[in-house]
Each structure stands twice: as C-alpha cells, then as structure tokens.
XYZ file of C-alpha atoms in Angstrom:
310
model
C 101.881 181.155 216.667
C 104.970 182.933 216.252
C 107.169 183.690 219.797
C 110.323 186.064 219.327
C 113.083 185.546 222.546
C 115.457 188.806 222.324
C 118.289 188.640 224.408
C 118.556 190.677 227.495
C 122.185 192.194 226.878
C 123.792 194.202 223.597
C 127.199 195.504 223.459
C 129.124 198.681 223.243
C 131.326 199.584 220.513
C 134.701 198.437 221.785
C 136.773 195.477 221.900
C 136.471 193.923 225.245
C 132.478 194.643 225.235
C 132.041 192.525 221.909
C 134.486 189.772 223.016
C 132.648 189.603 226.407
C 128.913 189.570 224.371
C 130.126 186.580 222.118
C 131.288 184.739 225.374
C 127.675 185.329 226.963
C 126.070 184.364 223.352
C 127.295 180.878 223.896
C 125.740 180.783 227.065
C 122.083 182.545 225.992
C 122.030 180.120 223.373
C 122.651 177.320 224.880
C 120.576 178.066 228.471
C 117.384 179.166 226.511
C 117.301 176.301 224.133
C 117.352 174.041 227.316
C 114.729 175.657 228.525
C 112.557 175.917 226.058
C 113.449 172.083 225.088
C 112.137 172.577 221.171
C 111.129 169.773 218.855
C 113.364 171.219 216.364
C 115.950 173.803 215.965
C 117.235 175.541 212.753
C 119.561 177.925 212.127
C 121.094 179.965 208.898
C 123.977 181.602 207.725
C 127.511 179.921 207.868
C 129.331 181.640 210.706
C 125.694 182.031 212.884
C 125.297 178.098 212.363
C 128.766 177.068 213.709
C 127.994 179.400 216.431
C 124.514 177.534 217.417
C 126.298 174.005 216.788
C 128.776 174.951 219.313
C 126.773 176.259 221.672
C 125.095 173.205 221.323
C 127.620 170.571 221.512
C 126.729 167.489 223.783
C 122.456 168.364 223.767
C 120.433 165.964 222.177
C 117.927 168.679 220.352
C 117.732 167.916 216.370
C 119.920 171.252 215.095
C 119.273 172.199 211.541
C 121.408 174.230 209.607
C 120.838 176.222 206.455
C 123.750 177.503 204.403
C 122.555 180.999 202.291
C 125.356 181.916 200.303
C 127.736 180.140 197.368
C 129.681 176.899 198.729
C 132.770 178.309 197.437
C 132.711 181.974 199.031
C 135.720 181.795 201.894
C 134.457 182.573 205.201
C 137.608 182.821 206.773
C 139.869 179.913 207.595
C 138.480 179.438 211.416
C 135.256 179.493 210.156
C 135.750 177.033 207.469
C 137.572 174.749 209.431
C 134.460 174.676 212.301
C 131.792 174.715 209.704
C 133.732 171.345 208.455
C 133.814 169.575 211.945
C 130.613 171.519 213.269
C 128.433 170.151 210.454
C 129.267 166.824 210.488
C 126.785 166.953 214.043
C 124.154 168.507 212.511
C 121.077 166.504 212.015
C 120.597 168.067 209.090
C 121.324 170.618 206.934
C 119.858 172.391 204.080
C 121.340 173.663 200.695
C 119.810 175.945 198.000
C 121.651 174.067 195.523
C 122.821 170.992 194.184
C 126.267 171.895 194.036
C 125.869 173.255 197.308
C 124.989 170.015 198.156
C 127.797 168.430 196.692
C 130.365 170.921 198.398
C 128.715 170.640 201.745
C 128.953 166.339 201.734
C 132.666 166.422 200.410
C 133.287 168.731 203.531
C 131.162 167.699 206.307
C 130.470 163.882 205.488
C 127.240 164.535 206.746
C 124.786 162.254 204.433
C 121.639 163.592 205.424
C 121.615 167.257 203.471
C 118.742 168.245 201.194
C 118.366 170.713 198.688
C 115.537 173.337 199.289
C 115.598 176.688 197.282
C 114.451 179.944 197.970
C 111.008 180.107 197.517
C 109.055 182.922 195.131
C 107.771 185.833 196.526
C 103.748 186.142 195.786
C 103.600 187.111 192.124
C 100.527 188.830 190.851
C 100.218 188.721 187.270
C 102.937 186.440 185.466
C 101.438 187.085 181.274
C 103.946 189.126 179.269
C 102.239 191.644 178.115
C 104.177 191.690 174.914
C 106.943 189.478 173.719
C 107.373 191.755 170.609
C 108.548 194.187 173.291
C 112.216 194.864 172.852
C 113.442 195.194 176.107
C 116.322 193.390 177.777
C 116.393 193.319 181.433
C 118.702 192.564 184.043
C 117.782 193.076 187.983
C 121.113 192.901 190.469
C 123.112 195.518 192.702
C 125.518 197.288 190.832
C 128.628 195.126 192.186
C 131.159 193.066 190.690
C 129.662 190.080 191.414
C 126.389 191.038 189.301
C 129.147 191.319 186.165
C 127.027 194.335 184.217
C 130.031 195.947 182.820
C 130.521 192.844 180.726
C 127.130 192.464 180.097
C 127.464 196.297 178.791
C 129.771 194.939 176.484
C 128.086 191.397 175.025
C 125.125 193.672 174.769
C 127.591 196.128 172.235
C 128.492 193.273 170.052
C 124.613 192.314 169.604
C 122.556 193.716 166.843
C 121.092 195.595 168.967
C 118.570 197.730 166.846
C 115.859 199.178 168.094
C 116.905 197.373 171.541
C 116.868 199.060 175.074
C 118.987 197.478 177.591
C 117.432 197.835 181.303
C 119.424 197.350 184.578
C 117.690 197.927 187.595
C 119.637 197.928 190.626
C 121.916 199.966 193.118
C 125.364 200.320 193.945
C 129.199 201.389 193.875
C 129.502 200.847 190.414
C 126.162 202.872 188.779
C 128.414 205.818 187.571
C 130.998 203.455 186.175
C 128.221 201.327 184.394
C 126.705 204.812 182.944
C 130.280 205.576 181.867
C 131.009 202.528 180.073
C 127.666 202.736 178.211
C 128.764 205.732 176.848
C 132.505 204.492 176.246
C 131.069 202.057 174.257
C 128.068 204.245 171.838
C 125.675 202.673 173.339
C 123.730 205.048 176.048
C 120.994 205.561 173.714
C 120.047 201.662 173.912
C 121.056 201.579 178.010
C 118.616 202.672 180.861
C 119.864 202.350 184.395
C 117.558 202.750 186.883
C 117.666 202.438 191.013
C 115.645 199.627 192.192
C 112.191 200.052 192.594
C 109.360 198.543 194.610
C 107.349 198.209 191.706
C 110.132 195.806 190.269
C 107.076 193.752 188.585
C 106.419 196.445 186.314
C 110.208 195.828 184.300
C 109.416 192.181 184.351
C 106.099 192.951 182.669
C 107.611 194.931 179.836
C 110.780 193.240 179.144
C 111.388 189.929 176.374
C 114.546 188.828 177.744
C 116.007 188.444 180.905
C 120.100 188.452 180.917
C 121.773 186.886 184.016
C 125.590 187.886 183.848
C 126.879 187.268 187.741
C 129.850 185.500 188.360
C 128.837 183.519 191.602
C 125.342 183.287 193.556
C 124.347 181.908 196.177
C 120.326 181.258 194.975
C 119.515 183.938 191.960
C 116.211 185.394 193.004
C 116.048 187.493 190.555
C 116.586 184.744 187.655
C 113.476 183.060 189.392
C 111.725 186.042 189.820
C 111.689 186.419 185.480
C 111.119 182.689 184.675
C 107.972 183.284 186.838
C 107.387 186.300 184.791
C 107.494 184.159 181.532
C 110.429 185.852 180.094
C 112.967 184.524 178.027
C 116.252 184.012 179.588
C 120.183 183.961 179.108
C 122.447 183.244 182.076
C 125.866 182.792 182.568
C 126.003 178.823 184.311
C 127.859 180.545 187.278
C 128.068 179.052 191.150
C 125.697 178.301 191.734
C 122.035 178.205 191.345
C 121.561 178.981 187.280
C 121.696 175.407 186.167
C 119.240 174.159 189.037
C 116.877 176.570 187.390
C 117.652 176.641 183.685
C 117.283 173.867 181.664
C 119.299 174.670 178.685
C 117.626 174.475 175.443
C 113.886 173.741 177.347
C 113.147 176.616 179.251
C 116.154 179.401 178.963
C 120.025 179.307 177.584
C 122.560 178.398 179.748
C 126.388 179.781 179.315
C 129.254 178.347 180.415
C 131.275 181.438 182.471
C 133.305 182.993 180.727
C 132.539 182.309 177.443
C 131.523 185.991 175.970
C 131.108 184.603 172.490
C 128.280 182.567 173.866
C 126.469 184.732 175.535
C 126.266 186.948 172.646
C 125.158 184.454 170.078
C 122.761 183.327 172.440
C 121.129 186.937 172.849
C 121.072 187.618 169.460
C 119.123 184.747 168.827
C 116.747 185.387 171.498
C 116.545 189.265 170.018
C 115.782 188.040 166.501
C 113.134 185.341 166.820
C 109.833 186.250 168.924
C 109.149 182.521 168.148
C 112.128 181.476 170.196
C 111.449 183.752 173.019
C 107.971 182.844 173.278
C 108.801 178.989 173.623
C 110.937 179.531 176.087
C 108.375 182.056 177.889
C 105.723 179.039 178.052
C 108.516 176.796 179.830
C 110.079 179.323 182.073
C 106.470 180.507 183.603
C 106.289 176.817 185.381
C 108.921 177.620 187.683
C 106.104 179.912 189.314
C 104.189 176.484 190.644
C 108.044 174.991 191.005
C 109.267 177.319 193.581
C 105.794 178.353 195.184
C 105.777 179.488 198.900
C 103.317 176.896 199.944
C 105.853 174.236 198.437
C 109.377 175.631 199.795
C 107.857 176.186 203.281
C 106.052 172.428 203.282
C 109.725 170.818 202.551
C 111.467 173.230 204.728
C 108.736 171.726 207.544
C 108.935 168.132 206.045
C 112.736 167.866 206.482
C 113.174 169.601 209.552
C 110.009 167.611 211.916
C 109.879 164.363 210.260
C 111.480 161.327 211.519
C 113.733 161.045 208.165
C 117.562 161.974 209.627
C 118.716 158.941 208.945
C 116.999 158.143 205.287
C-alpha cells in the first residue's frame, strides 16, 4: 500500500544547478501534492519541513511536521526564523520530547503539538543473561556529543575491579578514546569496539548501561538497554533521558555536568547486584512502552483524526 513519487530532475554539482533545483523543488512539491490531493501530509526534519510548509502556503491540505533532532541545536538563523513563522501553520506537529514540546510552543504558538517518541526496533530476547556480569556498556558514535572521554574518566574514579568498560561505536575520536584509556591506567578494564550488527549480543552481556551525551535529540540507544533490562546511568542531558528515566524507579538520572554524580551513582550500581536487578525489572517495561505497534498507532491517530483543534 506503499506508493514512492521520485522527482523527475537532480542537479549537478555547481552553484547555479542547485539554486535552480531548490527553485523547481518548490514547485514539485507543491504541483504533486495538488494532484494527488492527500488526506494527510507529514513531513520531518527542521529545514525539509519549512521547505514543505512553504511550498505549501495558501492549500488547505492538513501538513504535519515532525522535528528529529534537539530543540536547542541552531539550524541557522534563516532557518530558525521560518521554522518560527512556518510552524505556527502547521496543523500539527510532532515532538520526541517533552521539552521539545515545550521549545516548539514557546516558538511557534502552535497549541496543537504532541509528543510521540521513536519507537523500538523489534527486540528478540530482552532476559539478561546475567546481572552478576560485570560489564558496563555504552553504545554511541565516537563524537563529542556522545561525551566518552569523560565517561573514560568517571569510569577511572570508580572501583572498578574486576570491571570491563565496553563502548561500541564509530568515529573521529576512536584513537583518541583508546589513548586516553591508556593515559589514564585503565586499558586493561576498556574495550572499544566498531559497531556491530549483532549490537544485541553487548546488551545481553552487559549489567549497566552508562549514557554520558551532552545533547540528544531521542536516545535510541538508552531505549534500546532499558528494553534489554539493564541497569542504567544517564547524564539528564537535552533532551530525551528524563522522558525515559525515572530517577530512582527504573534507572539514575544525572544532572549534566555533575561528574561527582555520575560516579557515585555507578559505583553503586557496580557494587549491589540487588540494585541493578531492581532497576532491570523496571527498565524492561519500556519494551511494551515504546513498542512499534504503539508509536506507529499514535503517529496514525494524531495525524488522520479529526483532533487539530483539541
């Protein structure tokens, strides 16, 4: 039931080519959409959505709009500044978030905005295998924004006998992370590893899950371990963390920043299997929580039900 429209023309790698393809997108847009008169439209990513609401401008089709990254990352000032007028004549528009949320109605003034998150991918087996395991695992491209040389560090301060530290992930900054591990004595307790398809295998393994980024825009791979049942730490950065943690019930939130935190909190975890596997029953829910069938139903609910003014 699925129809895919590509459009007829591409562009060569020069200036006036690209200028004149944007021109012509405003048009393809905009001609198709009339002809294809849809019940619905809905559109993600912050720069492609001010393009389709401007396109768009003066049609009567409901436009939906679905912003993918943190509320707070600048998009440039033109961008920003359309986004801001754009949205406001949206029908809708969806945010992974609840500060998103927030952030998007202080802009926009547009009161009809609801929060849906990513959903899981299908998850196979979600029982730890062994919470006595003492693995610590965190799953992000090696990037600033994934924070793993501090992480490095915390993880230093820890009693961390008879710990192994596991990040999975590529990037600009492996070598450097490698580096640091052995700056700081502890490459016998640190294994690095590219990212692999068979990702579900770490979660399996691993007792705690540490989350150090400094901004998100919905942490997949903090979902992706609660699902697994694993005990988790995260840093309460923009955004995402808090919408999935619930401090103290289900995982240990941080406030960002705060080192000290973050390493008392991990030590705990390391030292009680009791703690780790109370927090493993809670986290597991968020498997049912953030289901396919559940994200894709309110994605559907929002978008062809008669609620855009509720």
């Amino acid at each position: 039931r699925v129809k895919i429209i590509t459009p007829s023309r591409s562009y060569k790698n020069n200036f006036l080519s690209k200028v004149f393809f944007k021109i012509w997108t405003f048009y393809y847009i905009r001609s198709t959409c009339n002809k294809i008169e849809p019940t619905s439209l809905l559109s993600f990513n912050e720069r492609y959505n001010n393009i389709v609401l401007l396109s768009l401008l003066g049609t009567k089709f409901n436009k939906y709009v679905s912003d993918r990254n943190n509320p707070y990352i600048n998009i440039g000032k033109l961008h920003t500044r359309l986004r801001n007028l754009l949205y406001r004549r949206a029908t809708g528009i969806i945010a992974q978030t609840s500060t998103a949320k927030k952030e998007l109605h202080k802009n926009t003034k547009n009161t009809n905005i609801r929060v849906i998150p990513n959903p899981l991918r299908k998850i196979e087996d979600t029982k730890i295998k062994d919470l006595s395991n003492k693995i610590i695992l965190n799953v992000g491209r090696n990037v600033p924004q994934k924070n793993q040389l501090e992480l490095l560090e915390i993880f230093s301060k820890c009693d961390f006998s008879g710990w192994t530290l596991q990040i999975i992930g590529n990037g600009p900054l492996k070598d450097v992370l490698i580096q640091k591990s052995v700056e700081l004595g502890i490459s016998n307790n640190v294994q690095i590893f590219d990212f692999s398809k068979d990702i579900d295998s770490f979660y399996r393994e691993a007792s705690i899950f540490a989350f150090s980024s400094l901004y998100e825009g919905f942490p997949n791979a903090l979902n992706e371990a609660m699902a697994h049942g694993l005990a988790c730490v995260s840093f309460d950065c923009p955004t995402g963390p808090k919408d999935i943690i619930k401090d103290g019930y289900n995982g240990m939130l941080v406030d960002l920043g705060n080192r000290d935190s973050f390493q008392q909190k991990m030590n705990e975890l390391m030292l009680s299997e009791k703690l780790r596997e109370q927090f493993s029953a809670k986290a597991i829910e968020s498997k049912d929580i953030y289901s396919l069938n559940k994200i894709t139903d309110n994605y559907l609910n929002f978008i062809l039900n008669d609620e855009v003014n509720n």
